[in-house]
């Protein structure tokens, strides 16, 4: 089975930086889009950043200019570089990836998988 494991979270002061990593392992024939989401207590999950297989990126307005998403296809890994962190960035950060699991009838069959999350806490 496919597993996504995040790392790199922690406690940091406002203005500091963290780099999150997410490694996918298991039965993987290919990876399409990858992304990062976050969820703060009492709030709904929101998309933070996404990156396509062609390396096109998209960011939430709240993090634009501060966060950078990237991927290393050889390592099945997606990163989120977070700079100029603010207290409002505090949340559990989850990675996800659309992973090709098999081929059937000439088409690729994919599913979206999620990591279990890593806590990011930014103190004021």
CSV table of N, CA and C in Angstrom, one decimal:
chain,number,residue,atom,x,y,z
A,1,UNK,N,0.8,-1.2,0.0
A,1,UNK,CA,0.0,0.0,0.0
A,1,UNK,C,0.9,1.3,0.0
A,2,UNK,N,0.3,2.3,-0.5
A,2,UNK,CA,1.0,3.6,-0.5
A,2,UNK,C,0.9,4.3,0.8
A,3,UNK,N,2.0,4.9,1.2
A,3,UNK,CA,2.1,5.7,2.4
A,3,UNK,C,2.8,7.0,2.1
A,4,UNK,N,2.2,8.0,2.7
A,4,UNK,CA,2.9,9.4,2.6
A,4,UNK,C,3.2,9.7,4.1
A,5,UNK,N,4.5,10.1,4.2
A,5,UNK,CA,5.0,10.5,5.6
A,5,UNK,C,5.6,11.9,5.5
A,6,UNK,N,5.0,12.8,6.3
A,6,UNK,CA,5.5,14.1,6.4
A,6,UNK,C,6.5,14.2,7.5
A,7,UNK,N,7.4,15.2,7.4
A,7,UNK,CA,8.4,15.5,8.4
A,7,UNK,C,8.8,17.0,8.3
A,8,UNK,N,9.4,17.5,9.3
A,8,UNK,CA,9.9,18.8,9.3
A,8,UNK,C,9.1,19.9,10.1
A,9,UNK,N,8.0,19.4,10.6
A,9,UNK,CA,7.2,20.4,11.5
A,9,UNK,C,7.9,20.6,12.8
A,10,UNK,N,7.4,21.6,13.5
A,10,UNK,CA,7.9,21.9,14.8
A,10,UNK,C,7.5,23.3,15.3
A,11,UNK,N,8.1,23.7,16.3
A,11,UNK,CA,7.9,25.0,16.9
A,11,UNK,C,8.9,26.0,16.5
A,12,UNK,N,8.4,27.2,16.0
A,12,UNK,CA,9.3,28.2,15.5
A,12,UNK,C,8.7,29.5,15.8
A,13,UNK,N,9.6,30.5,16.0
A,13,UNK,CA,9.2,31.9,16.3
A,13,UNK,C,8.7,32.6,15.0
A,14,UNK,N,7.8,33.5,15.2
A,14,UNK,CA,7.4,34.3,14.0
A,14,UNK,C,8.5,34.9,13.3
A,15,UNK,N,8.5,34.8,12.0
A,15,UNK,CA,9.6,35.3,11.2
A,15,UNK,C,10.6,34.2,10.8
A,16,UNK,N,10.5,33.1,11.4
A,16,UNK,CA,11.4,32.0,11.2
A,16,UNK,C,10.9,31.2,10.0
A,17,UNK,N,11.7,30.1,9.7
A,17,UNK,CA,11.5,29.2,8.6
A,17,UNK,C,11.4,27.8,8.9
A,18,UNK,N,10.7,27.0,8.2
A,18,UNK,CA,10.7,25.6,8.3
A,18,UNK,C,10.6,25.0,6.9
A,19,UNK,N,11.1,23.8,6.7
A,19,UNK,CA,10.9,23.1,5.4
A,19,UNK,C,10.3,21.7,5.7
A,20,UNK,N,9.1,21.6,5.2
A,20,UNK,CA,8.4,20.3,5.3
A,20,UNK,C,8.7,19.4,4.2
A,21,UNK,N,8.8,18.1,4.4
A,21,UNK,CA,9.0,17.1,3.4
A,21,UNK,C,8.0,16.0,3.5
A,22,UNK,N,7.6,15.5,2.4
A,22,UNK,CA,6.7,14.4,2.4
A,22,UNK,C,7.2,13.3,1.4
A,23,UNK,N,7.4,12.1,1.8
A,23,UNK,CA,7.9,11.0,1.0
A,23,UNK,C,6.8,10.0,0.8
A,24,UNK,N,6.6,9.7,-0.4
A,24,UNK,CA,5.6,8.6,-0.8
A,24,UNK,C,6.4,7.3,-1.0
A,25,UNK,N,5.8,6.2,-0.5
A,25,UNK,CA,6.4,4.9,-0.7
A,25,UNK,C,5.3,3.9,-0.9
A,26,UNK,N,5.7,2.7,-1.4
A,26,UNK,CA,4.8,1.7,-1.7
A,26,UNK,C,4.6,1.4,-3.2
A,27,UNK,N,3.4,0.9,-3.5
A,27,UNK,CA,3.2,0.6,-4.9
A,27,UNK,C,2.8,1.9,-5.7
A,28,UNK,N,3.8,2.4,-6.3
A,28,UNK,CA,3.7,3.7,-7.1
A,28,UNK,C,4.2,3.5,-8.5
A,29,UNK,N,3.3,3.6,-9.4
A,29,UNK,CA,3.7,3.6,-10.8
A,29,UNK,C,4.0,5.0,-11.4
A,30,UNK,N,3.5,6.0,-10.7
A,30,UNK,CA,3.7,7.4,-11.2
A,30,UNK,C,2.9,8.3,-10.2
A,31,UNK,N,3.3,9.5,-10.2
A,31,UNK,CA,2.7,10.5,-9.4
A,31,UNK,C,2.3,11.7,-10.2
A,32,UNK,N,1.0,12.1,-10.1
A,32,UNK,CA,0.5,13.3,-10.8
A,32,UNK,C,0.7,14.5,-9.9
A,33,UNK,N,-0.4,15.1,-9.6
A,33,UNK,CA,-0.4,16.3,-8.8
A,33,UNK,C,0.0,16.0,-7.3
A,34,UNK,N,0.7,16.9,-6.7
A,34,UNK,CA,1.0,16.8,-5.2
A,34,UNK,C,0.7,18.1,-4.6
A,35,UNK,N,0.4,18.1,-3.3
A,35,UNK,CA,0.1,19.3,-2.7
A,35,UNK,C,0.2,19.3,-1.1
A,36,UNK,N,0.0,20.5,-0.6
A,36,UNK,CA,0.0,20.6,0.9
A,36,UNK,C,-1.3,21.3,1.3
A,37,UNK,N,-1.8,20.8,2.4
A,37,UNK,CA,-3.0,21.4,3.0
A,37,UNK,C,-2.7,21.6,4.5
A,38,UNK,N,-3.5,22.4,5.1
A,38,UNK,CA,-3.4,22.6,6.5
A,38,UNK,C,-4.7,22.8,7.2
A,39,UNK,N,-4.8,22.5,8.4
A,39,UNK,CA,-6.0,22.6,9.2
A,39,UNK,C,-5.7,23.1,10.6
A,40,UNK,N,-6.2,24.2,10.9
A,40,UNK,CA,-6.1,24.8,12.3
A,40,UNK,C,-7.3,24.3,13.1
A,41,UNK,N,-7.1,24.3,14.5
A,41,UNK,CA,-8.2,23.9,15.3
A,41,UNK,C,-9.5,24.7,15.1
A,42,UNK,N,-10.6,24.0,14.9
A,42,UNK,CA,-11.8,24.6,14.7
A,42,UNK,C,-12.1,25.2,13.4
A,43,UNK,N,-11.2,25.0,12.4
A,43,UNK,CA,-11.3,25.5,11.1
A,43,UNK,C,-11.3,24.3,10.1
A,44,UNK,N,-11.7,24.6,8.9
A,44,UNK,CA,-11.8,23.6,7.8
A,44,UNK,C,-10.4,23.5,7.2
A,45,UNK,N,-10.1,22.4,6.6
A,45,UNK,CA,-8.9,22.2,5.9
A,45,UNK,C,-8.9,23.1,4.7
A,46,UNK,N,-7.7,23.6,4.4
A,46,UNK,CA,-7.5,24.5,3.3
A,46,UNK,C,-6.3,24.1,2.5
A,47,UNK,N,-6.4,24.3,1.2
A,47,UNK,CA,-5.2,24.1,0.3
A,47,UNK,C,-4.2,25.2,0.5
A,48,UNK,N,-3.0,24.8,0.7
A,48,UNK,CA,-1.9,25.8,0.8
A,48,UNK,C,-1.1,26.0,-0.5
A,49,UNK,N,-0.7,24.8,-1.1
A,49,UNK,CA,0.1,24.9,-2.3
A,49,UNK,C,-0.1,23.6,-3.0
A,50,UNK,N,0.1,23.7,-4.3
A,50,UNK,CA,0.0,22.5,-5.2
A,50,UNK,C,1.0,22.6,-6.3
A,51,UNK,N,1.4,21.4,-6.8
A,51,UNK,CA,2.4,21.4,-7.8
A,51,UNK,C,2.0,20.2,-8.7
A,52,UNK,N,2.0,20.5,-10.0
A,52,UNK,CA,1.6,19.4,-11.0
A,52,UNK,C,2.8,18.6,-11.4
A,53,UNK,N,2.5,17.6,-12.2
A,53,UNK,CA,3.6,16.7,-12.7
A,53,UNK,C,4.5,17.5,-13.6
A,54,UNK,N,4.0,18.6,-14.2
A,54,UNK,CA,4.8,19.5,-15.1
A,54,UNK,C,5.4,20.6,-14.3
A,55,UNK,N,5.3,20.6,-13.0
A,55,UNK,CA,6.0,21.6,-12.1
A,55,UNK,C,5.3,22.9,-12.1
A,56,UNK,N,4.1,23.0,-12.6
A,56,UNK,CA,3.4,24.2,-12.4
A,56,UNK,C,2.9,24.3,-10.9
A,57,UNK,N,2.9,25.5,-10.4
A,57,UNK,CA,2.5,25.7,-9.0
A,57,UNK,C,1.4,26.6,-8.8
A,58,UNK,N,0.7,26.5,-7.6
A,58,UNK,CA,-0.3,27.4,-7.2
A,58,UNK,C,-0.3,27.5,-5.7
A,59,UNK,N,-0.6,28.7,-5.2
A,59,UNK,CA,-0.5,29.0,-3.8
A,59,UNK,C,-1.8,29.7,-3.3
A,60,UNK,N,-2.1,29.4,-2.1
A,60,UNK,CA,-3.1,30.2,-1.4
A,60,UNK,C,-2.6,31.6,-1.3
A,61,UNK,N,-3.6,32.6,-1.4
A,61,UNK,CA,-3.2,34.0,-1.3
A,61,UNK,C,-2.5,34.3,0.0
A,62,UNK,N,-2.8,33.6,1.1
A,62,UNK,CA,-2.3,33.9,2.4
A,62,UNK,C,-0.8,33.5,2.6
A,63,UNK,N,-0.3,32.7,1.7
A,63,UNK,CA,1.1,32.2,1.8
A,63,UNK,C,1.9,32.6,0.6
A,64,UNK,N,1.3,33.2,-0.4
A,64,UNK,CA,2.0,33.6,-1.6
A,64,UNK,C,3.1,34.6,-1.3
A,65,UNK,N,4.3,34.3,-1.8
A,65,UNK,CA,5.5,35.1,-1.6
A,65,UNK,C,6.3,34.6,-0.4
A,66,UNK,N,5.7,33.8,0.4
A,66,UNK,CA,6.4,33.3,1.6
A,66,UNK,C,6.7,31.8,1.5
A,67,UNK,N,5.8,31.0,0.9
A,67,UNK,CA,6.0,29.6,0.8
A,67,UNK,C,6.4,29.2,-0.6
A,68,UNK,N,7.1,28.1,-0.7
A,68,UNK,CA,7.5,27.6,-2.0
A,68,UNK,C,7.3,26.0,-2.0
A,69,UNK,N,6.6,25.5,-3.0
A,69,UNK,CA,6.4,24.1,-3.1
A,69,UNK,C,7.3,23.6,-4.2
A,70,UNK,N,7.9,22.4,-4.0
A,70,UNK,CA,8.8,21.8,-5.0
A,70,UNK,C,8.6,20.3,-4.9
A,71,UNK,N,9.2,19.6,-5.9
A,71,UNK,CA,9.1,18.2,-5.8
A,71,UNK,C,10.4,17.6,-6.4
A,72,UNK,N,10.7,16.4,-6.0
A,72,UNK,CA,11.8,15.6,-6.5
A,72,UNK,C,11.2,14.3,-6.9
A,73,UNK,N,11.0,14.1,-8.2
A,73,UNK,CA,10.3,12.9,-8.7
A,73,UNK,C,11.2,11.7,-8.5
A,74,UNK,N,12.5,11.8,-8.5
A,74,UNK,CA,13.3,10.6,-8.3
A,74,UNK,C,13.2,10.1,-6.9
A,75,UNK,N,12.8,11.0,-6.0
A,75,UNK,CA,12.7,10.6,-4.6
A,75,UNK,C,11.3,10.4,-4.1
A,76,UNK,N,10.3,10.6,-5.0
A,76,UNK,CA,8.9,10.6,-4.7
A,76,UNK,C,8.6,11.5,-3.5
A,77,UNK,N,9.1,12.7,-3.6
A,77,UNK,CA,9.1,13.6,-2.4
A,77,UNK,C,8.6,15.0,-2.9
A,78,UNK,N,7.7,15.6,-2.0
A,78,UNK,CA,7.3,17.0,-2.2
A,78,UNK,C,7.7,17.8,-1.0
A,79,UNK,N,8.1,19.0,-1.2
A,79,UNK,CA,8.6,19.9,-0.2
A,79,UNK,C,7.8,21.1,-0.1
A,80,UNK,N,7.8,21.7,1.1
A,80,UNK,CA,7.2,23.0,1.3
A,80,UNK,C,8.1,23.8,2.1
A,81,UNK,N,8.8,24.8,1.5
A,81,UNK,CA,9.6,25.7,2.2
A,81,UNK,C,8.8,26.9,2.7
A,82,UNK,N,8.8,27.1,4.0
A,82,UNK,CA,8.0,28.1,4.6
A,82,UNK,C,8.9,29.2,5.2
A,83,UNK,N,8.8,30.4,4.7
A,83,UNK,CA,9.6,31.5,5.2
A,83,UNK,C,8.7,32.5,5.8
A,84,UNK,N,9.2,33.4,6.6
A,84,UNK,CA,8.5,34.5,7.2
A,84,UNK,C,7.2,34.0,7.9
A,85,UNK,N,7.3,33.0,8.7
A,85,UNK,CA,6.2,32.4,9.3
A,85,UNK,C,5.5,33.3,10.2
A,86,UNK,N,4.2,33.2,10.2
A,86,UNK,CA,3.3,34.0,11.1
A,86,UNK,C,2.5,33.1,12.0
A,87,UNK,N,2.1,33.6,13.2
A,87,UNK,CA,1.2,32.8,14.1
A,87,UNK,C,0.0,32.2,13.4
A,88,UNK,N,-0.6,32.9,12.4
A,88,UNK,CA,-1.7,32.3,11.8
A,88,UNK,C,-1.4,31.2,10.8
A,89,UNK,N,-0.1,30.9,10.7
A,89,UNK,CA,0.3,29.7,9.9
A,89,UNK,C,0.2,28.4,10.8
A,90,UNK,N,0.0,28.6,12.1
A,90,UNK,CA,-0.1,27.4,13.0
A,90,UNK,C,-1.2,26.5,12.5
A,91,UNK,N,-0.8,25.2,12.3
A,91,UNK,CA,-1.8,24.2,11.9
A,91,UNK,C,-1.1,22.9,11.7
A,92,UNK,N,-1.9,21.9,11.5
A,92,UNK,CA,-1.4,20.6,11.1
A,92,UNK,C,-1.3,20.6,9.6
A,93,UNK,N,-0.2,20.3,9.1
A,93,UNK,CA,0.0,20.3,7.6
A,93,UNK,C,0.0,18.9,7.1
A,94,UNK,N,-0.7,18.7,6.1
A,94,UNK,CA,-0.9,17.4,5.4
A,94,UNK,C,-0.4,17.5,4.0
A,95,UNK,N,0.3,16.5,3.5
A,95,UNK,CA,0.6,16.4,2.1
A,95,UNK,C,-0.4,15.4,1.5
A,96,UNK,N,-0.6,15.6,0.2
A,96,UNK,CA,-1.3,14.6,-0.6
A,96,UNK,C,-0.7,14.5,-2.0
A,97,UNK,N,-1.1,13.4,-2.6
A,97,UNK,CA,-0.5,13.1,-3.9
A,97,UNK,C,-1.5,12.2,-4.7
A,98,UNK,N,-1.7,12.5,-5.9
A,98,UNK,CA,-2.5,11.6,-6.8
A,98,UNK,C,-1.5,10.6,-7.4
A,99,UNK,N,-1.7,9.4,-7.0
A,99,UNK,CA,-0.7,8.3,-7.4
A,99,UNK,C,-1.3,7.3,-8.3
A,100,UNK,N,-0.6,7.0,-9.4
A,100,UNK,CA,-1.0,6.0,-10.3
A,100,UNK,C,-0.8,4.7,-9.7
A,101,UNK,N,-1.8,3.8,-9.6
A,101,UNK,CA,-1.7,2.5,-9.0
A,101,UNK,C,-1.6,1.4,-9.9
A,102,UNK,N,-2.3,1.6,-11.1
A,102,UNK,CA,-2.4,0.5,-12.0
A,102,UNK,C,-2.8,1.0,-13.4
A,103,UNK,N,-2.8,0.1,-14.4
A,103,UNK,CA,-3.3,0.5,-15.7
A,103,UNK,C,-4.3,-0.6,-16.1
A,104,UNK,N,-5.4,-0.1,-16.6
A,104,UNK,CA,-6.5,-0.9,-17.0
A,104,UNK,C,-7.2,-0.4,-18.2
A,105,UNK,N,-7.4,-1.2,-19.3
A,105,UNK,CA,-8.1,-0.7,-20.5
A,105,UNK,C,-7.4,0.4,-21.1
A,106,UNK,N,-6.1,0.5,-21.0
A,106,UNK,CA,-5.3,1.5,-21.7
A,106,UNK,C,-5.3,2.9,-20.9
A,107,UNK,N,-5.9,2.9,-19.7
A,107,UNK,CA,-5.9,4.1,-19.0
A,107,UNK,C,-5.2,3.9,-17.6
A,108,UNK,N,-4.7,5.0,-17.1
A,108,UNK,CA,-4.0,4.9,-15.8
A,108,UNK,C,-5.1,5.2,-14.7
A,109,UNK,N,-5.0,4.3,-13.7
A,109,UNK,CA,-5.9,4.4,-12.6
A,109,UNK,C,-5.2,5.1,-11.4
A,110,UNK,N,-5.7,6.1,-10.9
A,110,UNK,CA,-5.0,6.8,-9.8
A,110,UNK,C,-5.9,7.1,-8.6
A,111,UNK,N,-5.3,7.3,-7.5
A,111,UNK,CA,-6.0,7.6,-6.2
A,111,UNK,C,-5.2,8.7,-5.5
A,112,UNK,N,-5.9,9.5,-4.7
A,112,UNK,CA,-5.3,10.5,-3.9
A,112,UNK,C,-5.1,9.9,-2.5
A,113,UNK,N,-3.8,10.1,-2.1
A,113,UNK,CA,-3.4,9.6,-0.8
A,113,UNK,C,-3.0,10.8,0.1
A,114,UNK,N,-3.2,10.6,1.4
A,114,UNK,CA,-2.9,11.6,2.4
A,114,UNK,C,-1.9,11.2,3.4
A,115,UNK,N,-1.0,12.1,3.8
A,115,UNK,CA,-0.2,11.8,5.0
A,115,UNK,C,-1.0,12.0,6.3
A,116,UNK,N,-0.4,11.6,7.4
A,116,UNK,CA,-1.0,11.8,8.7
A,116,UNK,C,-0.8,13.2,9.3
A,117,UNK,N,0.0,14.0,8.7
A,117,UNK,CA,0.1,15.3,9.1
A,117,UNK,C,1.3,15.6,10.0
A,118,UNK,N,1.8,16.8,10.0
A,118,UNK,CA,2.9,17.2,10.9
A,118,UNK,C,2.5,18.6,11.4
A,119,UNK,N,2.7,18.8,12.7
A,119,UNK,CA,2.3,20.0,13.4
A,119,UNK,C,3.3,21.1,13.2
A,120,UNK,N,2.8,22.3,12.8
A,120,UNK,CA,3.6,23.5,12.7
A,120,UNK,C,3.0,24.5,13.7
A,121,UNK,N,3.8,25.0,14.6
A,121,UNK,CA,3.4,25.9,15.6
A,121,UNK,C,4.3,27.2,15.5
A,122,UNK,N,3.7,28.3,15.3
A,122,UNK,CA,4.5,29.6,15.2
A,122,UNK,C,4.1,30.5,16.3
A,123,UNK,N,5.1,30.8,17.2
A,123,UNK,CA,4.8,31.6,18.3
A,123,UNK,C,5.0,33.1,18.0
A,124,UNK,N,4.3,33.9,18.7
A,124,UNK,CA,4.3,35.3,18.4
A,124,UNK,C,5.4,36.0,19.2
